[in-house]
CSV table of C-alpha atoms and ligand atoms in Angstrom, one decimal:
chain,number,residue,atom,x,y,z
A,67,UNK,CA,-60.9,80.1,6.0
A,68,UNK,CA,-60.3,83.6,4.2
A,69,UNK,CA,-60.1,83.5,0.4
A,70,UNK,CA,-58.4,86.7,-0.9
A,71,UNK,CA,-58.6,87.5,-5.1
A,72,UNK,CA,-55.8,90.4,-6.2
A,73,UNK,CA,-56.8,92.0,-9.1
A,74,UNK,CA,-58.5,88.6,-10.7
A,75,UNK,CA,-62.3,90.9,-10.7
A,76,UNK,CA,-61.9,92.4,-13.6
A,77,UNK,CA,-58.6,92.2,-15.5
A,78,UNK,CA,-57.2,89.2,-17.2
A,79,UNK,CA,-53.8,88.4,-16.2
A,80,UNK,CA,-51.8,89.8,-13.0
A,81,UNK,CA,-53.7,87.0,-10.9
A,82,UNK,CA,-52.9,86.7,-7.2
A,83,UNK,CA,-55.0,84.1,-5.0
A,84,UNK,CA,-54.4,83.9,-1.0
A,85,UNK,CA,-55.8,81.3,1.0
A,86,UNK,CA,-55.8,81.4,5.1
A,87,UNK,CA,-56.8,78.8,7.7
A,88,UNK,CA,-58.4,80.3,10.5
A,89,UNK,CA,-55.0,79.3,12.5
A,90,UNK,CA,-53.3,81.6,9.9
A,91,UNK,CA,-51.7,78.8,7.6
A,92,UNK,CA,-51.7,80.9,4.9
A,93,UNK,CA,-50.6,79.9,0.8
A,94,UNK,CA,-51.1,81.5,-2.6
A,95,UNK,CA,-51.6,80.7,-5.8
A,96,UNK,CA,-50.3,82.2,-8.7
A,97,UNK,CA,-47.8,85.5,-8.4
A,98,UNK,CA,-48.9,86.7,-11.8
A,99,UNK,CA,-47.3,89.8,-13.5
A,100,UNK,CA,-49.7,92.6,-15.1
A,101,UNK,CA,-50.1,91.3,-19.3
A,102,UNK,CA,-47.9,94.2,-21.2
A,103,UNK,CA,-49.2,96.3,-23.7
A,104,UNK,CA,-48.3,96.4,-27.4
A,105,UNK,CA,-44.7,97.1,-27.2
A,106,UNK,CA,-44.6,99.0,-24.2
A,107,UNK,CA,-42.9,97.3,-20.9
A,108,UNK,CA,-45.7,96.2,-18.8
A,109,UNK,CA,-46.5,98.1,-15.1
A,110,UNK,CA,-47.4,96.1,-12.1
A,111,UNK,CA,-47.5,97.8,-8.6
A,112,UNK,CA,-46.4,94.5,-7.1
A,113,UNK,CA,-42.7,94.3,-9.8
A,114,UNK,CA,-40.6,94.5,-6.6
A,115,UNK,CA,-38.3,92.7,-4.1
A,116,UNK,CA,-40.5,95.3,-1.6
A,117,UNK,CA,-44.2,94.7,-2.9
A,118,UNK,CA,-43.9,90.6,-3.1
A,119,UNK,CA,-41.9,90.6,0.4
A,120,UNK,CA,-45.1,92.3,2.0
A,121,UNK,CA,-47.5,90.5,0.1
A,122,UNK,CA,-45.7,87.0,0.9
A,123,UNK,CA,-45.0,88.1,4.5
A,124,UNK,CA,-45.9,85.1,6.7
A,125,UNK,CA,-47.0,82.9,3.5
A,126,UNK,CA,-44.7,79.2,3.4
A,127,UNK,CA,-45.8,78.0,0.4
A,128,UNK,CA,-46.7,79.2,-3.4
A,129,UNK,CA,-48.2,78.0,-6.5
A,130,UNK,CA,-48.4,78.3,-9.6
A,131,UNK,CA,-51.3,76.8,-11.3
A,132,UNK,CA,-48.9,77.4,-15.0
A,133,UNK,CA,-45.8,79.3,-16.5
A,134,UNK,CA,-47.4,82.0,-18.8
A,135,UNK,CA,-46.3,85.4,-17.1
A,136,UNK,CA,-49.5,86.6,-15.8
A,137,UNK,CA,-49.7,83.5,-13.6
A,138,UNK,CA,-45.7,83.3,-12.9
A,139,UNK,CA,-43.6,86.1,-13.3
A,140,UNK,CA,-43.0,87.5,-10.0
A,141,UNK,CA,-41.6,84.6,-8.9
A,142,UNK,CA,-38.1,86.6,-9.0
A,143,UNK,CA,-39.1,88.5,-6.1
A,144,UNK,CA,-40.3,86.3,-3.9
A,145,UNK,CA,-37.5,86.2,-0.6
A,146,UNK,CA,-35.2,83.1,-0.3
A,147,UNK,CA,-36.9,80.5,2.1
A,148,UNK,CA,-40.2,79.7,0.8
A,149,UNK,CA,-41.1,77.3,-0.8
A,150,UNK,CA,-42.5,77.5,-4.9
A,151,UNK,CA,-44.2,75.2,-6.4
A,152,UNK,CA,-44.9,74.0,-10.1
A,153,UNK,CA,-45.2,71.2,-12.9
A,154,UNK,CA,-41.8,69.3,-13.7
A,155,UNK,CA,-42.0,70.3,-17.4
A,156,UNK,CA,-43.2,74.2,-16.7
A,157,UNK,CA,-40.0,74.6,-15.0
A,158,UNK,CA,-37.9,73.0,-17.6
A,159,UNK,CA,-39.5,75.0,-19.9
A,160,UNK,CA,-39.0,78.5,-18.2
A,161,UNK,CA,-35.7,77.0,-17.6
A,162,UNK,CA,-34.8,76.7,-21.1
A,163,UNK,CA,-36.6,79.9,-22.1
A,164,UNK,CA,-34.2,81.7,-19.5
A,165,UNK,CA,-31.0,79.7,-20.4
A,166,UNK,CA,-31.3,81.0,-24.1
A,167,UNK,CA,-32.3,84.1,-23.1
A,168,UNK,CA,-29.1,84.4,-21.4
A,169,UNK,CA,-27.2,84.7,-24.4
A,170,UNK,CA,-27.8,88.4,-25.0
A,171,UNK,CA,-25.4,90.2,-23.2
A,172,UNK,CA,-28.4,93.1,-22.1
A,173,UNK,CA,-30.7,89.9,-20.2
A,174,UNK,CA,-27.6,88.1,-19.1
A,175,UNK,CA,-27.7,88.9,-15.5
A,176,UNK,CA,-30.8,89.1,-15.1
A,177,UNK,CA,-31.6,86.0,-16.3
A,178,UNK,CA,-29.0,84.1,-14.7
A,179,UNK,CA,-30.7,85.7,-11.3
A,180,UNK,CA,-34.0,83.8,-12.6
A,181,UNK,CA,-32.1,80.6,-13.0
A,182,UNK,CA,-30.6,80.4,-9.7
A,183,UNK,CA,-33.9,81.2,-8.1
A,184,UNK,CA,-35.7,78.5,-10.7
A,185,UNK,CA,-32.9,75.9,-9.1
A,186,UNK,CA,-35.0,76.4,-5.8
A,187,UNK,CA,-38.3,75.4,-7.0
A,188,UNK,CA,-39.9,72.2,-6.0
A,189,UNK,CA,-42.4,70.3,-8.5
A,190,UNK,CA,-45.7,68.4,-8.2
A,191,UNK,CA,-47.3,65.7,-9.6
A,192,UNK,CA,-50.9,64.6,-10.7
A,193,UNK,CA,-53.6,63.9,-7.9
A,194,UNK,CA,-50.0,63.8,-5.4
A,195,UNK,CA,-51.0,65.7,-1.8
A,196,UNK,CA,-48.5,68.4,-1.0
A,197,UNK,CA,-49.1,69.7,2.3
A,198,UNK,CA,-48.9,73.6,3.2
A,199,UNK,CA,-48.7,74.3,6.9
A,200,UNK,CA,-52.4,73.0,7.7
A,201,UNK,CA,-53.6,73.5,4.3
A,202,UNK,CA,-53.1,70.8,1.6
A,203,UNK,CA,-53.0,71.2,-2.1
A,204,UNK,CA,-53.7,68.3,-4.7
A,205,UNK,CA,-52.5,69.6,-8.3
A,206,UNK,CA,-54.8,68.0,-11.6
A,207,UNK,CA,-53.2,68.2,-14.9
A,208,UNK,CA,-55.7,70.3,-17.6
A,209,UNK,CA,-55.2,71.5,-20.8
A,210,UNK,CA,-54.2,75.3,-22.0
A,211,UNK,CA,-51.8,76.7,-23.9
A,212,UNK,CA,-49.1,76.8,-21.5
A,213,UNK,CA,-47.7,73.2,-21.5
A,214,UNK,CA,-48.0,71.8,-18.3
A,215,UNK,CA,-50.6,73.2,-16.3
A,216,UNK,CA,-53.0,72.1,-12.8
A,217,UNK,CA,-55.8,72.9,-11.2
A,218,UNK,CA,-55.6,72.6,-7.9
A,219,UNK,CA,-57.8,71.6,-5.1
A,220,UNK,CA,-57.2,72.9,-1.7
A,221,UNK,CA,-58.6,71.7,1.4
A,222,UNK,CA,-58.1,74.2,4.7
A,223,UNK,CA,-60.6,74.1,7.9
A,224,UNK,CA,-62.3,71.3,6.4
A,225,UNK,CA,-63.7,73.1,3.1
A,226,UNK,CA,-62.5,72.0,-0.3
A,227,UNK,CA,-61.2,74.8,-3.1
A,228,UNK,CA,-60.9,74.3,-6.8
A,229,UNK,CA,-59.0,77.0,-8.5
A,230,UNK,CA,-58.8,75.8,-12.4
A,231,UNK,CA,-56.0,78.1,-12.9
A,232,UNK,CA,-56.3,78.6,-17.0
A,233,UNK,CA,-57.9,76.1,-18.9
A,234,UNK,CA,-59.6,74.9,-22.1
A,235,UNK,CA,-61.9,71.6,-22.8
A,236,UNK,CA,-60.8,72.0,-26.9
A,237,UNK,CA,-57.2,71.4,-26.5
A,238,UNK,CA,-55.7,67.9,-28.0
A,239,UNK,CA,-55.9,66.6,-24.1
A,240,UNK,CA,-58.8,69.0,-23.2
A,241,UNK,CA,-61.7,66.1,-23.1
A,242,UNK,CA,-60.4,64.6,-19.8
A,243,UNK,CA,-61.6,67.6,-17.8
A,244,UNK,CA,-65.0,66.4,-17.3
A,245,UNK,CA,-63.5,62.8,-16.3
A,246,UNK,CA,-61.1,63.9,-14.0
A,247,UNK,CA,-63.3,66.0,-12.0
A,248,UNK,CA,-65.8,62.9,-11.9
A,249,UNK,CA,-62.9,60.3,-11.4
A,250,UNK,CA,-61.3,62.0,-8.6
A,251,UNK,CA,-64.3,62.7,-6.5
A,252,UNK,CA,-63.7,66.7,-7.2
A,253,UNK,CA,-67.6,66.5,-8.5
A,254,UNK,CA,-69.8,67.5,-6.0
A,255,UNK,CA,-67.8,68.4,-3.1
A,256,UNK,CA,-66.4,71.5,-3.3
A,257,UNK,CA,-67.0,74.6,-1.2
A,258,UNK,CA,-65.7,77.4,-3.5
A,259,UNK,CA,-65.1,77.4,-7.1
A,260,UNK,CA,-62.5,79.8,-8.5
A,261,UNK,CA,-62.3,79.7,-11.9
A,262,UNK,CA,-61.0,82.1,-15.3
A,263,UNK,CA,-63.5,83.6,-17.1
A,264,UNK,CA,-61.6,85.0,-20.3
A,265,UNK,CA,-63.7,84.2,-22.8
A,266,UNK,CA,-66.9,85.5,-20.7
A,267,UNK,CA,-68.4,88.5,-22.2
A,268,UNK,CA,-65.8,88.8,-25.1
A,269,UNK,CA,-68.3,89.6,-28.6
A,270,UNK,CA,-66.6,85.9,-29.5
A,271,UNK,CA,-67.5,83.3,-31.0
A,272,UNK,CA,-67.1,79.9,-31.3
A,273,UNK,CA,-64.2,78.5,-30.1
A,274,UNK,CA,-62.7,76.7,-32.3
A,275,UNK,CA,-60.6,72.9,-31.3
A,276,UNK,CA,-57.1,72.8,-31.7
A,277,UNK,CA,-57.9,69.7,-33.9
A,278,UNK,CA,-59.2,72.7,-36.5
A,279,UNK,CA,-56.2,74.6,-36.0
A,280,UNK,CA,-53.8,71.9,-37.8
A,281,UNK,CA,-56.5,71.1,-40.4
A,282,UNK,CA,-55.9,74.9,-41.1
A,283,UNK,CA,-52.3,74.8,-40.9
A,284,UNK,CA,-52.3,72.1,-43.7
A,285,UNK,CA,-54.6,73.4,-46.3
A,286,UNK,CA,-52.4,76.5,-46.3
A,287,UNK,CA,-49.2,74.0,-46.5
A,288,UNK,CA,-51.1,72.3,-49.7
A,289,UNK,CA,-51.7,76.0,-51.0
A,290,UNK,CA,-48.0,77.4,-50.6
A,291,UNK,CA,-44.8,75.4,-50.6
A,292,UNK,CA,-43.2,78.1,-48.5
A,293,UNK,CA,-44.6,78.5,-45.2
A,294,UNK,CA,-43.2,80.3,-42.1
A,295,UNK,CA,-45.2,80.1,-38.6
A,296,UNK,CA,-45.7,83.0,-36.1
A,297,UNK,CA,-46.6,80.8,-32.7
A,298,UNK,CA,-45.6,80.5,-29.7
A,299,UNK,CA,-42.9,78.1,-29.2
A,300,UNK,CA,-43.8,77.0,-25.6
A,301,UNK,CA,-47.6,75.7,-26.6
A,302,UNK,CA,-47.3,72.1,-26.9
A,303,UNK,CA,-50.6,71.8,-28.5
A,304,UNK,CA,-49.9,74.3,-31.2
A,305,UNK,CA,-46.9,72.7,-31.5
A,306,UNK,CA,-48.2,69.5,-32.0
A,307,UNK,CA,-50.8,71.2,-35.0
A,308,UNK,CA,-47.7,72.3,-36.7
A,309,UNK,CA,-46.0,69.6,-36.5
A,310,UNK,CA,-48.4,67.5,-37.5
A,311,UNK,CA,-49.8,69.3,-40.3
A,312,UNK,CA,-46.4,69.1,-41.8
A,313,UNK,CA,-45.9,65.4,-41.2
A,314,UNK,CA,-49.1,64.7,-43.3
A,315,UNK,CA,-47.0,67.0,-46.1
A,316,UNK,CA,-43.9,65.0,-46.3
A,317,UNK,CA,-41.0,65.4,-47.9
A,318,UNK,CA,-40.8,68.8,-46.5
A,319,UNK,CA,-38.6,69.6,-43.6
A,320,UNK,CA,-39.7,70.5,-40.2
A,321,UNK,CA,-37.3,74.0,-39.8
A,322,UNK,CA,-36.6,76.1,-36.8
A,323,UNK,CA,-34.0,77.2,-34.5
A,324,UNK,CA,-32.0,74.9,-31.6
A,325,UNK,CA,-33.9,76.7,-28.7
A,326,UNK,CA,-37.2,75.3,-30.5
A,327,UNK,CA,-35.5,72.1,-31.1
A,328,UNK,CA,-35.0,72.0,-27.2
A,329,UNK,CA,-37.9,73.1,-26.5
A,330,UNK,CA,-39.8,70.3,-28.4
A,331,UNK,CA,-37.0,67.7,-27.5
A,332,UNK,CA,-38.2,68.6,-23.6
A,333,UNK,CA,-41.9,67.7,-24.3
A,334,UNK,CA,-41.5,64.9,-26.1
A,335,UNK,CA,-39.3,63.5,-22.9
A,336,UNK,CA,-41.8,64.4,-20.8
A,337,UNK,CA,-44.7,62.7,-22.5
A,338,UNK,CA,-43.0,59.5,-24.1
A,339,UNK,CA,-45.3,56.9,-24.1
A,340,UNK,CA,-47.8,59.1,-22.9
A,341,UNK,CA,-50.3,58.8,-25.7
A,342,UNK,CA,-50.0,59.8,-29.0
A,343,UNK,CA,-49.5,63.9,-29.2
A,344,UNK,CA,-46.0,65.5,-28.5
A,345,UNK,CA,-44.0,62.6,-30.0
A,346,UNK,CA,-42.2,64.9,-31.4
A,347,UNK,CA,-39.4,63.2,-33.4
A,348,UNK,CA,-36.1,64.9,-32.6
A,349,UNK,CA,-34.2,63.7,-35.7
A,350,UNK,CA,-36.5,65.2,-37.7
A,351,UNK,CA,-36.4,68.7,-36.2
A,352,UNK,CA,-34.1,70.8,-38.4
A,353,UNK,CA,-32.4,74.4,-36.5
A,354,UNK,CA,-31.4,76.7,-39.5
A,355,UNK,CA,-28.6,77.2,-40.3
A,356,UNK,CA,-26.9,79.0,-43.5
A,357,UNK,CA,-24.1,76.6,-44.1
A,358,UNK,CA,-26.1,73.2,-44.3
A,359,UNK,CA,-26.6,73.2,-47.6
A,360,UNK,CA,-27.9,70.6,-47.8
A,361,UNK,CA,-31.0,71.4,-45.9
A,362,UNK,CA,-30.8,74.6,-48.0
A,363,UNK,CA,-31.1,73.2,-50.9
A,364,UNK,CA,-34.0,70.9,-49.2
A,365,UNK,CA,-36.1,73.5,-48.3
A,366,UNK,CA,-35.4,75.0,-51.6
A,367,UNK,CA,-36.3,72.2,-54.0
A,368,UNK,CA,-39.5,70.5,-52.1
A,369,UNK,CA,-40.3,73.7,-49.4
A,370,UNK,CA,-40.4,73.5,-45.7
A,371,UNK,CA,-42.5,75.1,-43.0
A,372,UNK,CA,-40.6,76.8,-40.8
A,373,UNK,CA,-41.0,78.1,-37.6
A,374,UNK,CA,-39.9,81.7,-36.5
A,375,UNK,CA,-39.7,84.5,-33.9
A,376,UNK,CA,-39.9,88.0,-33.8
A,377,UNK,CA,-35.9,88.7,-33.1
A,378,UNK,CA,-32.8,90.2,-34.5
A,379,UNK,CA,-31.5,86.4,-35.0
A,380,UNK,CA,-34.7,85.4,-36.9
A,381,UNK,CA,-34.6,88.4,-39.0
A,382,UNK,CA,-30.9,87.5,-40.2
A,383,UNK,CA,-32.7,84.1,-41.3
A,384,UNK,CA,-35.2,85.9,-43.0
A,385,UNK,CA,-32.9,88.1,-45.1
A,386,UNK,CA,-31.2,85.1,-46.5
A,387,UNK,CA,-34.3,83.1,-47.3
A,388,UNK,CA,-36.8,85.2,-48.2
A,389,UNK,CA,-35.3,86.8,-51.3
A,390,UNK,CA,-35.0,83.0,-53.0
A,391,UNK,CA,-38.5,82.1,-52.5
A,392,UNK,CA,-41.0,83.1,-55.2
A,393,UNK,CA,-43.8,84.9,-54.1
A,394,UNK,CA,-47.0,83.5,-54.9
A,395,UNK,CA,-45.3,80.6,-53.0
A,396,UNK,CA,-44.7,81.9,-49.8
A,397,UNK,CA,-47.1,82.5,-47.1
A,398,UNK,CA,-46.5,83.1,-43.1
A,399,UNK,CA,-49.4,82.0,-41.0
A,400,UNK,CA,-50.2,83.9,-38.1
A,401,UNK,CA,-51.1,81.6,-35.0
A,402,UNK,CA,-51.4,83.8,-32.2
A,403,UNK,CA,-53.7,86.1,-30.8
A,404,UNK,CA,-54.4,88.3,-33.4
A,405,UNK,CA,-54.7,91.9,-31.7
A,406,UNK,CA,-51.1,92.0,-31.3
A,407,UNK,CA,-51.5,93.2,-35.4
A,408,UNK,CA,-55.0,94.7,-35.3
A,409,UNK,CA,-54.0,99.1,-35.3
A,410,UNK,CA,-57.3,99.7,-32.5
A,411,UNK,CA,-56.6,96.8,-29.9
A,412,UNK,CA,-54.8,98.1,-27.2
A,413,UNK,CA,-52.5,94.9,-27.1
A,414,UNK,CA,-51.7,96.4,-31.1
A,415,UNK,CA,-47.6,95.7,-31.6
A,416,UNK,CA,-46.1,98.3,-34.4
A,417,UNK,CA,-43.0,95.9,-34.6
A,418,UNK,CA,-44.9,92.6,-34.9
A,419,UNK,CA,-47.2,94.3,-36.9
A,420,UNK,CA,-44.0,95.7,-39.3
A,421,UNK,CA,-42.4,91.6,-38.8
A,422,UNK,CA,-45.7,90.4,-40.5
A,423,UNK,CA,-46.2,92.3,-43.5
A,424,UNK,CA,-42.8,91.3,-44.7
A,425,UNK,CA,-44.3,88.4,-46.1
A,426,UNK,CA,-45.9,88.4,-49.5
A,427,UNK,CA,-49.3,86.3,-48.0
A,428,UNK,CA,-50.6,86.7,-44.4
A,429,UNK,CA,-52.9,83.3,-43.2
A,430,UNK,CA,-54.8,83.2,-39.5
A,431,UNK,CA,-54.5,79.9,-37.7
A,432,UNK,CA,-55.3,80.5,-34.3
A,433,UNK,CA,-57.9,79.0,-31.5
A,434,UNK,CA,-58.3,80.7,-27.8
A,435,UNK,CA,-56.0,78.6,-24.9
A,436,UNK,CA,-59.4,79.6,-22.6
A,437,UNK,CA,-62.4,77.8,-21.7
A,438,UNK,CA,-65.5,78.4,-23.9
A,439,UNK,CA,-68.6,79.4,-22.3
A,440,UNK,CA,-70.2,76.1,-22.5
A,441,UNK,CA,-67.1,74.6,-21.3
A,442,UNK,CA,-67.3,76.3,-18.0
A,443,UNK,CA,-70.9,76.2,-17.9
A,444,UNK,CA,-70.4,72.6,-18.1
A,445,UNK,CA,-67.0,72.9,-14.6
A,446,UNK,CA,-69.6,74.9,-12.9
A,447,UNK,CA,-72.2,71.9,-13.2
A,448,UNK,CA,-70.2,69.0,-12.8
A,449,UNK,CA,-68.5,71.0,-9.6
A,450,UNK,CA,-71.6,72.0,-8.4
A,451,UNK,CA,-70.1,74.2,-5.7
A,452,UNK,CA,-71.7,74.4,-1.9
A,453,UNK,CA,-71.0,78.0,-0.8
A,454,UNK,CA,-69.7,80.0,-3.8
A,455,UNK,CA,-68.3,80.5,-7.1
A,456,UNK,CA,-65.5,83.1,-8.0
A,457,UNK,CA,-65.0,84.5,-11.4
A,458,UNK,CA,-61.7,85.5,-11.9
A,459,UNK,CA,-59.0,86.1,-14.9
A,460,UNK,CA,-61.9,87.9,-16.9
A,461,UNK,CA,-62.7,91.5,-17.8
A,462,UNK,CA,-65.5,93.6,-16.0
A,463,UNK,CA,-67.9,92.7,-18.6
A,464,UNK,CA,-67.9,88.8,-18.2
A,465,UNK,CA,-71.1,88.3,-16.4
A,466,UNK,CA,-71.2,84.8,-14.9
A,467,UNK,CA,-74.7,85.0,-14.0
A,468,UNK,CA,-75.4,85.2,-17.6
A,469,UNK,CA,-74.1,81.5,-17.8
A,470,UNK,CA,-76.7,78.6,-18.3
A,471,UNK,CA,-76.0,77.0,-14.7
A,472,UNK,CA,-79.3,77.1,-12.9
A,473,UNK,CA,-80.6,79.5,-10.5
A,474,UNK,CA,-79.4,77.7,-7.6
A,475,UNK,CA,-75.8,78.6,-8.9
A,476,UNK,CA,-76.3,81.6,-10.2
A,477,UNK,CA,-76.4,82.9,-6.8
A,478,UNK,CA,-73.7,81.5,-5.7
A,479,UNK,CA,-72.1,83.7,-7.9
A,480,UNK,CA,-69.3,86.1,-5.6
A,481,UNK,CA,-67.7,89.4,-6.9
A,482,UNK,CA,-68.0,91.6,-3.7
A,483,UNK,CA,-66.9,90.6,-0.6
A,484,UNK,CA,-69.0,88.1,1.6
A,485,UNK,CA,-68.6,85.6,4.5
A,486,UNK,CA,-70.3,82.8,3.8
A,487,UNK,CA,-70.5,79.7,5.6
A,488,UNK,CA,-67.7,80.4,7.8
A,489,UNK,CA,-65.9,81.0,4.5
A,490,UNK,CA,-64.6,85.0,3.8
A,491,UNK,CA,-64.0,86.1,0.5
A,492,UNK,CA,-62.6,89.4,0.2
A,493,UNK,CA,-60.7,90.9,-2.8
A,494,UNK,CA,-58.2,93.6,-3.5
B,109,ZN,ZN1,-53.6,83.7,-17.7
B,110,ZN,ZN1,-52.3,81.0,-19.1
């Protein structure tokens, strides 16, 4: 078997993983684009119908681990014929992402492109065996900030991969983790290890549950009767911290646009009777909308919390509701990651950063959608790899041998390339 790591050494984002049987069966995981930076359009070498052709040449079957852009988005590329893989809800969610994308004349076309080749994809289901020429690949729900997203473990010449794709133990599902790698015999016997590594070597931090998060949310919702929310509107777990902040409010309307409304419509499908997060109640989901006056005059008599977007619609929203709320009432938290607004970070945004100080009060809700150090301390114990683990998603400076996982698995530790046990690791 040869294992094959794109760019996962030492960036975050842009990830590519390749596995080959020694018969040349041959599958990836993950066609991830290059992160952007601050406002500019991001680069990535592999953005063509050219680059992924080569780079897929000979390869049957893809997949992605999740549907955040630096795991997905050169899917687009990808020639007609293979097959892609991904969880049911990711792909209604890119789906519907797309689909109201579509309605601005400049992204029509390309978007529409997207679609039809979204119509392709095939989706998987938990601990469900998908075979991949002589390779097979069982998907495992985890937690991150991407609604919807696996780990995988892949068994090729008789070794066993897990790749954890992104992940996070302090998400609302997040505590499973440990259980489903014990229930499902994933404990203990597995060859290789590739796992993300964000949160490795950044000055951080304790990371924070998302349970925090919403407790957050609603002291600022007790402080202001006016509040606005800057998140992403894909994150099923933030969502559910918003939306149940403002449940424990009352009274006060749950406001956004229809695309949210769709979006949290979707989820709430998707995990009926699954438990008791993402029950989102559709009727009580309220797009804006100038001419309802009556949920003007709501949100103007008890206050609302409202979720918004950085876009020429939102802004229009703005400029009608902003000048009738008072002040010293009116607040926008901030839940997302916060160098998009910090002048030094090289992620810095001068039009987010112009969006945000628009309101009269600026609050930080935010937690990482990454593992925490002692979470994957704790992956890389309970897997307790044979031949090797491989850090990847993670800058230079993560040092996985600075983890608390025992001398034995310390050097295990791979980030050059090795044959081991009949494995090859190699990366490019
Ligand atoms: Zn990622
Ligand atoms: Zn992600």
């Amino acid at each position: 078997m040869k294992i094959t790591i794109h760019r996962g050494k030492d960036q975050i984002g842009g990830c590519i993983t390749e596995i080959e049987s020694k018969n040349g069966s041959r599958i990836i995981i993950d066609l991830g684009h290059n992160l952007p930076k601050g406002d500019k359009e991001s680069e990535d070498e592999y953005a063509s119908d050219e680059a992924v052709a080569k780079l897929t040449e000979g390869v049957n079957d893809i997949f992605y681990t999740h549907n955040h852009g630096d795991h997905v988005e050169l899917f687009h590329f990808v020639p007609e014929g293979k097959n892609q893989y991904i969880g049911p809800l990711a792909l209604k969610m890119m789906q519907k992402r797309y689909e109201h994308m579509s309605y601005v004349d400049e992204w029509k076309s390309g978007c529409e492109y997207k679609l039809e080749k979204l119509s392709t994809f095939k989706t998987y289901s938990i601990a469900k065996q998908i075979p991949a020429g002589e390779i097979k690949v069982t998907p495992f729900a985890v937690s991150h900030s991407a609604t919807d997203s696996y780990m995988l473990v892949v068994e090729c010449d008789g070794k066993r991969v897990l790749h954890t794709g992104d992940f996070r133990e302090h998400g609302y599902t997040g505590g499973k983790l440990i259980d489903v790698i014990e229930k499902y015999g994933i404990a203990g016997n597995i060859d290789v290890l590739i796992t993300e590594g964000t949160n490795i070597g950044q000055a951080d931090k304790r990371v924070r549950p998302e349970a925090e998060v919403q407790e957050e949310m609603l002291q600022v919702m007790r402080k202001y009767k006016n509040v606005f929310i800057l998140s992403s509107s894909a994150d099923a777990d933030r969502l559910e911290s918003i939306w149940s902040a403002n449940k424990r409010r009352r009274y006060r309307p749950f406001v956004c646009d229809v695309y949210q409304k769709q979006t949290m419509a979707a989820i709430a499908e998707a995990r009926k009777g699954m438990g008791r997060y993402y029950q989102f109640d559709d009727n009580k989901v309220y797009p804006y909308c100038s001419d309802n006056k009556k949920l003007v005059n709501w949100m103007k008599d008890k206050g609302f919390t409202m979720m918004i977007r950085r876009s020429v619609k939102f802004q229009g929203y703005l400029d009608e509701i902003l000048p009738w709320c008072k002040p010293e009432e009116t607040c926008l938290i901030y839940s997302q990651f916060r160098g998009y607004i910090i002048q030094s970070h090289e992620a810095f945004s001068e039009k987010t950063k112009a969006f945000v100080d628009q309101f009269p009060h600026l609050e930080y809700a935010h937690t990482s959608g990454h593992a925490s150090k002692e979470t994957l301390e704790k992956v890389c114990n309970a897997v307790n790899p044979k031949a090797a683990i491989i850090p990847i998603h993670k800058t230079a400076m993560a040092d996985f041998k600075a983890l608390d996982i025992g001398e034995e698995l310390k050097n295990k530790v791979v980030e050059n390339e090795i044959d081991i046990d009949g494995i090859k690791i190699d990366f490019h």
